[in-house]
Short mmCIF file of C-alpha atoms in Angstrom, two decimals:
data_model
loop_
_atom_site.label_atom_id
_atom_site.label_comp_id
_atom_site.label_asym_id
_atom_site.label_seq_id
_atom_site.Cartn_x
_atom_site.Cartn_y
_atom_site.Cartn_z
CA UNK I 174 125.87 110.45 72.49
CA UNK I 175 126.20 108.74 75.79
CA UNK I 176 126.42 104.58 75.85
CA UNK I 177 123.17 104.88 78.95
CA UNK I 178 120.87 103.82 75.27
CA UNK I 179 122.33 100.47 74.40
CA UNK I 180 123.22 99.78 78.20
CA UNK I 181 119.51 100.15 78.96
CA UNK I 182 118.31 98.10 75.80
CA UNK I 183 120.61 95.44 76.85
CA UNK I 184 119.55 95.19 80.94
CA UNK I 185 115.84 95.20 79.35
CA UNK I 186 116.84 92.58 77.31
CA UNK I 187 118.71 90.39 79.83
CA UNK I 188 115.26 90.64 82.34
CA UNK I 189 114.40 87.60 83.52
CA UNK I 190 111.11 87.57 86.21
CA UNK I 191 111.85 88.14 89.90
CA UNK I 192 112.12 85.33 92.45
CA UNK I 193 109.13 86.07 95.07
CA UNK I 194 111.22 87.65 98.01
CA UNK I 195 110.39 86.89 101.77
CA UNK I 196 109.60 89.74 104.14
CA UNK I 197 113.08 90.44 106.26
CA UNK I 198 110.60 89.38 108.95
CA UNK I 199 109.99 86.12 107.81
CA UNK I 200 114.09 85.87 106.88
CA UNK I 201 115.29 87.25 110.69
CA UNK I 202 112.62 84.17 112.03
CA UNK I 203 113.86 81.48 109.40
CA UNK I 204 117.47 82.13 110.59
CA UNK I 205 116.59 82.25 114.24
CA UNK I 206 115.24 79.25 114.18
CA UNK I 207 117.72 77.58 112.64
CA UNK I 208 120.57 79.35 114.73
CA UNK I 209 119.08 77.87 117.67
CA UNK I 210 118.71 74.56 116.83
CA UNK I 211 121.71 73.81 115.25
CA UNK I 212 123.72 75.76 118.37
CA UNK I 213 121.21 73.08 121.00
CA UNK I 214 122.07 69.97 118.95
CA UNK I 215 125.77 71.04 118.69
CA UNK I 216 126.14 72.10 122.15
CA UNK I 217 124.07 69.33 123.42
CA UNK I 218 126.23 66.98 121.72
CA UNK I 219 129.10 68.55 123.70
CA UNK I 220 128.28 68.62 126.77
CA UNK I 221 124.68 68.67 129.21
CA UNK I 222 122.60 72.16 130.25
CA UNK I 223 123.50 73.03 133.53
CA UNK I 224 121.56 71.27 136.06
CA UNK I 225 118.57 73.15 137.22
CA UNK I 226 118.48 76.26 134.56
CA UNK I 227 115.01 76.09 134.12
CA UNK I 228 114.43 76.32 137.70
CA UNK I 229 116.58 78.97 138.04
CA UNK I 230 114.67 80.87 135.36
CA UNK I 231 111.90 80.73 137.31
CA UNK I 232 113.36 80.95 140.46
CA UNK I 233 115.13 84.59 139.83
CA UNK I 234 113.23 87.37 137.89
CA UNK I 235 116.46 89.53 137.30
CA UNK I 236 118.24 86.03 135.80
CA UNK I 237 114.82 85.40 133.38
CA UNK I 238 115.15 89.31 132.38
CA UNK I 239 119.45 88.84 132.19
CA UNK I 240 118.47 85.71 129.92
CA UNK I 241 115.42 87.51 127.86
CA UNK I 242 117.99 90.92 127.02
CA UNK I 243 120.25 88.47 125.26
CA UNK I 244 117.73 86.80 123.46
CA UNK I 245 116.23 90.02 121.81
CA UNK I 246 119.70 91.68 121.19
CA UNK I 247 120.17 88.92 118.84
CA UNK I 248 117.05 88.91 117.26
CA UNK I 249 117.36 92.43 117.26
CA UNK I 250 120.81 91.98 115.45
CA UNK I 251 119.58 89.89 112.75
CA UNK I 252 116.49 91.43 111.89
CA UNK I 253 118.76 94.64 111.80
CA UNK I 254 121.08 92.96 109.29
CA UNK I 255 117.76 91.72 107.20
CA UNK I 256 116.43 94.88 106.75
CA UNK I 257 120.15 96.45 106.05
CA UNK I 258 119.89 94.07 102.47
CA UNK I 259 116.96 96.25 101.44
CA UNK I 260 118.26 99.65 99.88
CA UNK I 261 116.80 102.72 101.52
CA UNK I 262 114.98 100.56 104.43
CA UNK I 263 115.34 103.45 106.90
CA UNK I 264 115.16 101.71 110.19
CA UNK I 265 118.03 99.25 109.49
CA UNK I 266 120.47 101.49 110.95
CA UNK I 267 118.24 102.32 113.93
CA UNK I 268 117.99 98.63 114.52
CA UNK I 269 121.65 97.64 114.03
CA UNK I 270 122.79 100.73 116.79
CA UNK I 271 119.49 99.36 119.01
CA UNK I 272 120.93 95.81 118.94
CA UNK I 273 124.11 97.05 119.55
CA UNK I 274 122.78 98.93 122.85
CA UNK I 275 121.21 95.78 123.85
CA UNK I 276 124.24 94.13 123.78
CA UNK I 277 125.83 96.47 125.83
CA UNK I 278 123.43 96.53 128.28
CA UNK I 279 123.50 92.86 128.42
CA UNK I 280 127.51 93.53 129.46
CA UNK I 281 126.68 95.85 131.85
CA UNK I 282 123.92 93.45 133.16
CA UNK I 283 127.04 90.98 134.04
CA UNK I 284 129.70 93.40 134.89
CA UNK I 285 127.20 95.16 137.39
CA UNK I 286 126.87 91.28 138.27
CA UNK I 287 130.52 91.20 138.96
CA UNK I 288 129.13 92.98 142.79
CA UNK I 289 125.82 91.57 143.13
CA UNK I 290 125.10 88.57 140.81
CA UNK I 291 121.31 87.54 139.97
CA UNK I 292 122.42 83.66 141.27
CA UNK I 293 124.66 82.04 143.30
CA UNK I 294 127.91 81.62 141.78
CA UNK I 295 128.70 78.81 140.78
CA UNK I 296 131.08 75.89 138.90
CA UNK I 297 128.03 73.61 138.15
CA UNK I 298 127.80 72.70 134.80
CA UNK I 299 131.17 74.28 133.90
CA UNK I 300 131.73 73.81 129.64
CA UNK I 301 135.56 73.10 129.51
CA UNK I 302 135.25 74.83 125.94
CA UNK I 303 132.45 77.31 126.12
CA UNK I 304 134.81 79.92 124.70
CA UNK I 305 135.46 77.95 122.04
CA UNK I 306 132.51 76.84 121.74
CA UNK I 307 130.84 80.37 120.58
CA UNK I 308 133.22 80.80 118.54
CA UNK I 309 133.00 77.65 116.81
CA UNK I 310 128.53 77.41 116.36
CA UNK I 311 128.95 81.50 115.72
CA UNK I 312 130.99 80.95 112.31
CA UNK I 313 128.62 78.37 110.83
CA UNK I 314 125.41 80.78 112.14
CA UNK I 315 127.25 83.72 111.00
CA UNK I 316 127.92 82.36 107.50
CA UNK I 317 124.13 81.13 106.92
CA UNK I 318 122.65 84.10 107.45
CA UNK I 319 125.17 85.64 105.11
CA UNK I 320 124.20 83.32 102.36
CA UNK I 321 120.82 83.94 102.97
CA UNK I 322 121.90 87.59 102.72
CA UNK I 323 123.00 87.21 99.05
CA UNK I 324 119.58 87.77 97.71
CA UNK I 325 118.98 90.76 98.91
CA UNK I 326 121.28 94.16 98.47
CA UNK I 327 123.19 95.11 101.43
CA UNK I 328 124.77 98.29 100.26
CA UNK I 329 127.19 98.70 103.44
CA UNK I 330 128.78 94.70 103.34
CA UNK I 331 131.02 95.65 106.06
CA UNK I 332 128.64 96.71 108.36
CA UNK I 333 125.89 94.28 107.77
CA UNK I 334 128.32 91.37 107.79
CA UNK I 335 129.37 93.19 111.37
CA UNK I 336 125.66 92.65 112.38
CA UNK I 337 125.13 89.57 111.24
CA UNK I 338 128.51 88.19 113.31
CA UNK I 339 126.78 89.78 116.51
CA UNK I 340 123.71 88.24 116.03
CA UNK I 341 125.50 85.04 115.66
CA UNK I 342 128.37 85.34 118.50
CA UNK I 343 124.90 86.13 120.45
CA UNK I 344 122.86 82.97 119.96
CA UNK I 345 125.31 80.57 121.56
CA UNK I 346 126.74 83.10 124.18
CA UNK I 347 123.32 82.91 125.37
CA UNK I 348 123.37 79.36 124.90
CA UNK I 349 126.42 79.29 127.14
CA UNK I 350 123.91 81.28 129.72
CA UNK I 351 122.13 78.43 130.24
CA UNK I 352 124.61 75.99 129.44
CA UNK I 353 127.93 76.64 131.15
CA UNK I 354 128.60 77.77 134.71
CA UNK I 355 126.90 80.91 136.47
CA UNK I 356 129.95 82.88 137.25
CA UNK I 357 129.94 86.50 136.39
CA UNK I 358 133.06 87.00 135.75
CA UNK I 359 133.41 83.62 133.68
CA UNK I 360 130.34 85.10 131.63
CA UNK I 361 131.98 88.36 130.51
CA UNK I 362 134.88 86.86 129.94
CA UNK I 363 134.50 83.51 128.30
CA UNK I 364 130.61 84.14 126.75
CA UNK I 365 129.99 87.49 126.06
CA UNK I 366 133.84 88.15 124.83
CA UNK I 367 133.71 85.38 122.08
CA UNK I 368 130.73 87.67 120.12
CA UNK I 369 133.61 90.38 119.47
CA UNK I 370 135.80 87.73 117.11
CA UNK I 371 132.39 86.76 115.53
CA UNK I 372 131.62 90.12 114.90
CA UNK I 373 135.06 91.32 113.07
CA UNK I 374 135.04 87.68 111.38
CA UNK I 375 131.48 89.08 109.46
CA UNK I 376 132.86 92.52 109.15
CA UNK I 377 135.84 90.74 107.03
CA UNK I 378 133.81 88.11 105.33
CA UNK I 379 130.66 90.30 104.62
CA UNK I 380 132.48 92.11 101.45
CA UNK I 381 133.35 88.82 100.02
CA UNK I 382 130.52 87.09 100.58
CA UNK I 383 127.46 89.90 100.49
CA UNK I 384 126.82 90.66 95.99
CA UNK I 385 128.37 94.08 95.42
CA UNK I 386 125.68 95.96 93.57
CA UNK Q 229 102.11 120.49 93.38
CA UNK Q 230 104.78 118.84 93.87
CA UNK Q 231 104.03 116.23 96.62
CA UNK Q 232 101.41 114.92 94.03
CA UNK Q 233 103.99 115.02 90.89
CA UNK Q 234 106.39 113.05 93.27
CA UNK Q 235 103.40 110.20 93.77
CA UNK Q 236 102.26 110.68 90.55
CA UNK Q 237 105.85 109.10 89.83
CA UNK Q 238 106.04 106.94 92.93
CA UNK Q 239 102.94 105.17 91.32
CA UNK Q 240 104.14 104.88 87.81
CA UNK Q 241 107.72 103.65 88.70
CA UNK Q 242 106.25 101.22 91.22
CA UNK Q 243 103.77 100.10 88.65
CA UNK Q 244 106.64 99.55 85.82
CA UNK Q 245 108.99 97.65 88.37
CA UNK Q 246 106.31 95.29 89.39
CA UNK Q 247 105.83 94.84 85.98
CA UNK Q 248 109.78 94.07 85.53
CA UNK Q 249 109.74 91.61 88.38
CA UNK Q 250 107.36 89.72 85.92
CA UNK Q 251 109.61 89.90 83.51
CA UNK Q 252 107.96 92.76 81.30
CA UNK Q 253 111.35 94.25 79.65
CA UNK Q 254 109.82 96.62 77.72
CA UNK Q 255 108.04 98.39 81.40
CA UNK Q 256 111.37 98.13 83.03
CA UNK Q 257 113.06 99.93 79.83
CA UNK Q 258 110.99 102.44 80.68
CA UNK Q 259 111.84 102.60 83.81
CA UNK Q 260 114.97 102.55 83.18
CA UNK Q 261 114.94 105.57 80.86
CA UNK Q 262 113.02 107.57 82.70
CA UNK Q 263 114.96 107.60 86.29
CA UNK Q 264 118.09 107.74 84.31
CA UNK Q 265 117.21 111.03 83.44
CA UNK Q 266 115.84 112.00 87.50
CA UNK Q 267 119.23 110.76 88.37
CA UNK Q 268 121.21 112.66 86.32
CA UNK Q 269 119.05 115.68 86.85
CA UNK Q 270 119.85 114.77 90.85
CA UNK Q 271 123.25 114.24 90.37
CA UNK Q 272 124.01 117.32 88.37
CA UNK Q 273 122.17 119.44 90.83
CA UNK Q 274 124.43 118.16 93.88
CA UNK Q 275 127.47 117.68 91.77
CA UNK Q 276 127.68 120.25 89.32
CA UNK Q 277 128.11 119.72 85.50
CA UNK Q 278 131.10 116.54 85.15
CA UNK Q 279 131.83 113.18 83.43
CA UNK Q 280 131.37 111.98 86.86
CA UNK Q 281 127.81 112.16 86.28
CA UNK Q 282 127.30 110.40 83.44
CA UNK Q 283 129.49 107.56 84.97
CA UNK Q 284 127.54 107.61 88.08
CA UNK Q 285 123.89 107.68 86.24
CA UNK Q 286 125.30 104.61 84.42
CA UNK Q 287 126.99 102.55 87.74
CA UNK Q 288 123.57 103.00 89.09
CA UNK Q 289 121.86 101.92 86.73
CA UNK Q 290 123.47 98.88 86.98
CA UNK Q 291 123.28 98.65 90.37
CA UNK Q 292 119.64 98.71 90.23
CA UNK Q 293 119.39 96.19 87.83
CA UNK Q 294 121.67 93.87 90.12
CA UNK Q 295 119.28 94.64 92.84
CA UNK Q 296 116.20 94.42 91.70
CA UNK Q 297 114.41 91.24 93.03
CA UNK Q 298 115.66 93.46 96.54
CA UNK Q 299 112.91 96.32 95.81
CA UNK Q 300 109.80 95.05 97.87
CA UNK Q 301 106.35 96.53 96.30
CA UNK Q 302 105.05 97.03 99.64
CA UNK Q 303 107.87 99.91 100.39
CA UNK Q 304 108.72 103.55 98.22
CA UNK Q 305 110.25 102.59 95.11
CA UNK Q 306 111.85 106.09 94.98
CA UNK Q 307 113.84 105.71 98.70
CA UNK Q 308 114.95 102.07 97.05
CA UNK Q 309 116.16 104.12 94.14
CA UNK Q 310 117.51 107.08 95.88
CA UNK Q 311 119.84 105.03 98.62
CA UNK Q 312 121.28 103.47 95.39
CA UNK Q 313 122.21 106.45 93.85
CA UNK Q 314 123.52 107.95 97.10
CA UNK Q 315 125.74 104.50 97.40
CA UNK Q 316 127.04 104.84 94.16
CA UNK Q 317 128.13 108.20 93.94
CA UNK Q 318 130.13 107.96 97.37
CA UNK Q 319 131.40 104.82 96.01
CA UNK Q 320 132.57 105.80 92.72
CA UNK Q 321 134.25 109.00 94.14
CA UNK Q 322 136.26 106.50 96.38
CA UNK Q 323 137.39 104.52 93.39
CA UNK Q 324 138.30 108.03 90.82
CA UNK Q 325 141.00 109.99 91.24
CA UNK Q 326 143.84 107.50 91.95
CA UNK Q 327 146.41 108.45 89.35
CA UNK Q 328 149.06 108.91 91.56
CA UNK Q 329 149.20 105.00 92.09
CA UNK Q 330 148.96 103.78 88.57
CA UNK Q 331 151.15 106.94 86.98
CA UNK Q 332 154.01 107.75 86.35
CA UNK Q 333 155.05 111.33 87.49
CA UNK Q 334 155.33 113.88 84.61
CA UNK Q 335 158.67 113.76 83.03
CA UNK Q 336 160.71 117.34 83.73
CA UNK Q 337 159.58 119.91 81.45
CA UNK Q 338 156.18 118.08 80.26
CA UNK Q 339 153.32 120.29 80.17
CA UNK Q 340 151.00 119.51 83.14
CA UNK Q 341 147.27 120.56 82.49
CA UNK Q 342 146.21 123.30 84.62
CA UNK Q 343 143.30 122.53 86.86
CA UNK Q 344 139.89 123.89 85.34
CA UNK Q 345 139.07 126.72 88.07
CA UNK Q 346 137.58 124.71 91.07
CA UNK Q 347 135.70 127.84 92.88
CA UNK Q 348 133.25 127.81 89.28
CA UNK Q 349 132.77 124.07 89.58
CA UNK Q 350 132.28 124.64 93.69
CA UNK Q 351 129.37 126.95 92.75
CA UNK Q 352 127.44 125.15 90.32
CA UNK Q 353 127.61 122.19 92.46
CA UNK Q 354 125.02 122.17 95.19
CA UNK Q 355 125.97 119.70 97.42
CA UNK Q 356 130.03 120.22 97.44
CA UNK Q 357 129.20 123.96 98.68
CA UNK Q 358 127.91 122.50 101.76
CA UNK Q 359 131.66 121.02 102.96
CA UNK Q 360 134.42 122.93 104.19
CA UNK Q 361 136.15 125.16 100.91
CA UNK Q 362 138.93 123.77 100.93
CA UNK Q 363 137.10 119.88 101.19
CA UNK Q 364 134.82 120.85 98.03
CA UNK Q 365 138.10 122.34 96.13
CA UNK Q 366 139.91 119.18 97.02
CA UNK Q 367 137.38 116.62 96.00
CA UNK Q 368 136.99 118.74 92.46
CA UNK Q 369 140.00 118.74 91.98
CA UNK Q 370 141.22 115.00 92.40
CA UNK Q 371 137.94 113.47 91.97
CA UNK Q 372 135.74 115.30 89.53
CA UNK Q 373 138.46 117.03 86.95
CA UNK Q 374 140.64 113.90 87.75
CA UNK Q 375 143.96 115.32 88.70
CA UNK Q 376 146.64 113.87 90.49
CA UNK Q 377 147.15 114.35 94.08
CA UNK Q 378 150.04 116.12 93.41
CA UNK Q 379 148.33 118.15 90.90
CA UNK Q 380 145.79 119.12 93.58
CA UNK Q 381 148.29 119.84 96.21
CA UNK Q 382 150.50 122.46 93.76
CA UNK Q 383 147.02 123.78 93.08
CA UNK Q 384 145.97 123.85 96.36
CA UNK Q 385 149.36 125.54 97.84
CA UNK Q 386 149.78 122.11 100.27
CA UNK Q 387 151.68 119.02 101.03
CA UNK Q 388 150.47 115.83 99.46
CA UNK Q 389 149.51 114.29 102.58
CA UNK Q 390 147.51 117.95 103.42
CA UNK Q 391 145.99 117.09 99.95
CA UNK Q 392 145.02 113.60 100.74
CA UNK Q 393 143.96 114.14 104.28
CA UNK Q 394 141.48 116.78 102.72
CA UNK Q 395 140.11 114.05 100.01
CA UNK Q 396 139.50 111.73 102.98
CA UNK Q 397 137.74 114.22 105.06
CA UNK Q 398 136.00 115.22 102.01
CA UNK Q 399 134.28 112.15 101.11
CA UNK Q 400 133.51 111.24 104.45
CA UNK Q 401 131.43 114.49 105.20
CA UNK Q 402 130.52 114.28 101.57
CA UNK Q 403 128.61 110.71 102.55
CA UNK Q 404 127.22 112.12 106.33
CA UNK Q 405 125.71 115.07 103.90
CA UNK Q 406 123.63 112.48 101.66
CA UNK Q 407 122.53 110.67 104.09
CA UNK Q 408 121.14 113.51 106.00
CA UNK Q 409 119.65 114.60 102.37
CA UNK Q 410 115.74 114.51 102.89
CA UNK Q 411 114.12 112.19 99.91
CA UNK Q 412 114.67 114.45 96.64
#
C-alpha cells in the first residue's frame, strides 16, 4: 500500500479553480512595454537623448539595423523566458539560445564597429553614468518580469532567471544606444558589458524568486 | 494503433484538466489516478524496478498540482506532463544518495550491507543502459539502492572522488538522454 491514494484524495480536495492565464505572448508584450517606459522616464529624468538620434536613425541604414538587432534580442529574450514558465513548451530553449545569438551578433555589430563605425564618433550626449545606469533600470526590469514569472512553472529557475536578466540588461543598453554617446568602443564597453551583471544577477535570484514545482 | 490510443488519452486528460481548472476535483482525481499509473509505468520502464519510483510518481504528482494553472488548453497536455516527470526524476536523483554528508562512517567491524548486484538492476532499467557501464553502475548504486559513496567506490574498485566524478557525469548524461527522449 503506497501513500499516492490519500495524497491524491487530498490535492483533489485542496482544488480550487484556475486563474485564466495570459498567452506568454501577451506576457513578453505586457513586460516590454513596461520595461521601456519605466527605463525612458528613468533615463529621461537623468539626463536628455542625444541630440539628433532620430535623425541619425534615418540618416544611416546600418545604425537603424545596429539599433533594430538590439531591440529584437530583447524581445527575443523575454518571450524566450515566457515560454520557458510553461513545462514542455518546446521552443523555449530554441528561443533563449536565438536571443542569445542576437545578442552576440549585436557585439559583433560594435566590435566590427571598433574599424568602421555606422556614425561618426562622437562625445555628444555623453551619460556620465550610463554604465550604471543599465545596471541600475536592469534590476528593477529584471525583477518584474520575474514576479510576473511566478505564475507560471519555470522548471530550469536558473536559466530562465539568466534570460530574463538579458532581456532586461538589454532594454536600457539599447536605451543607452540612443541615449549616451556614439563611440564604439564606449558602447561595448560601458552598454553592452552592463547586460552580463544583469544576467548572473537573474541567474542567482531566479531560484529564489521563480515557485519550485 | 497506438498514435490513436495516445490521442484517445491526449483528449481525455485534456478534457479532465480543463475540467480541474474549473475546479471539478473529482475530474482532476481522475486525472490524477490515472497518469500516476502512466508515470510509474514510464518510470519503471527507464528506471528499472526501485523505491525511487514510487517517490518520483509521487514528487510529480505534486509538482503537477503546483503547476497546474501553467498547463495552457491550447497546447499537449501529455508534453506538459511528460517535461514534469523528466524534471523530477533528474531532480530527485540530485537530491538521493547523500549519506556520506549526513552519516556517520560505519563503526570498525559493523556489518555494511552489500550492494544488491547493479549489472541486474542495469538491465531491467531501460534508460540507465544507454550511459556509459560504469555511469549506470554508479548512479544504481548511490542513487537508486542508496549506498554511500564510499559504499559505491569499494563496490566499484575506485577512489571516492572516481566514485563521485562518475555520479556527476552520470546524471548529467542521464538528463541530455531525457531530453533527447521522443514524447513516450
Amino acid at each position: 500500500m503506497t501513500a499516492r491514494g490519500p495524497l491524491i484524495d487530498r490535492l483533489s480536495a485542496e482544488l480550487t479553480p484556475a486563474r485564466r492565464l495570459r498567452r506568454t505572448g501577451q506576457l513578453a508584450l505586457l513586460w516590454l512595454a513596461g520595461a521601456w517606459l519605466f527605463t525612458v522616464a528613468a533615463g529621461l529624468s537623468v539626463a536628455p537623448m542625444r541630440p539628433g538620434f532620430a535623425e541619425q536613425l534615418l540618416a544611416s541604414p546600418r545604425f537603424a539595423a545596429e539599433t533594430l538587432l538590439g531591440l529584437v534580442a530583447g524581445a527575443v529574450a523575454i518571450a524566450a523566458g515566457f515560454r520557458a514558465g510553461i513545462p514542455g513548451a518546446g521552443s523555449a530553449r530554441r528561443l533563449a539560445w536565438g536571443s542569445l545569438s542576437l545578442l552576440g551578433a549585436w557585439t559583433l555589430a560594435y566590435v566590427y564597429g571598433l574599424h568602421s563605425p555606422s556614425l561618426e564618433p562622437s562625445t555628444l550626449g555623453a551619460r556620465p553614468l550610463c554604465f550604471a545606469e543599465v545596471m541600475l533600470y536592469g534590476a528593477p526590469l529584471l525583477l518584474g518580469g520575474l514576479l510576473l514569472l511566478r505564475r507560471l512553472a519555470p522548471l530550469d529557475r536558473v536559466w530562465t532567471g539568466a534570460i530574463v536578466g538579458a532581456a532586461a540588461g538589454a532594454v536600457p543598453a539599447l536605451f543607452m544606444e540612443l541615449g549616451c554617446m556614439y563611440v564604439p568602443a564606449h558602447i561595448l564597453v560601458f552598454h553592452i558589458a552592463p547586460i552580463v551583471p544583469v544576467i548572473l544577477l537573474g541567474a542567482a535570484t531566479g531560484p529564489w524568486l521563480l515557485r519550485r514545482i | 494503433v497506438g498514435d490513436t490510443r495516445e490521442q484517445e488519452d491526449e483528449q481525455r486528460w485534456a478534457d479532465w484538466m480543463r475540467r480541474a481548472h474549473r475546479g471539478d476535483g473529482e475530474a482532476y482525481g481522475r486525472l490524477l489516478e490515472e497518469i500516476a499509473v502512466v508515470m510509474e509505468r514510464y518510470l519503471r520502464r527507464r528506471f528499472g524496478e526501485s523505491d525511487f519510483v514510487e517517490d518520483c510518481v509521487q514528487e510529480s504528482l505534486l509538482s503537477i498540482h503546483r503547476a497546474r494553472e501553467s498547463w495552457d488548453p491550447r497546447r499537449s497536455f501529455r508534453a506538459w506532463m511528460f517535461a514534469i516527470v523528466r524534471h523530477k526524476a533528474i531532480d530527485l536523483l540530485r537530491r538521493r544518495g547523500t549519506r556520506e554528508r549526513h552519516e556517520a562512517p560505519p563503526q570498525a567491524g559493523a556489518a555494511v550491507a552489500s550492494p544488491a548486484d547493479p549489472e541486474a538492476s542495469l538491465h531491467a532499467a531501460e534508460l540507465l543502459r544507454e550511459l556509459p557501464p560504469e555511469y549506470g553502475e554508479a548512479l544504481i548504486l548511490t542513487k537508486l539502492q542508496g549506498h554511500t559513496l564510499a559504499e559505491a567506490a569499494e563496490h566499484a574498485g575506485v577512489s571516492m572522488t572516481a566514485m563521485k566524478s562518475r555520479v556527476h557525469r552520470g546524471l548529467k548524461q542521464l538528463r541530455a538522454l531525457l531530453e533527447r527522449e521522443r514524447l513516450p
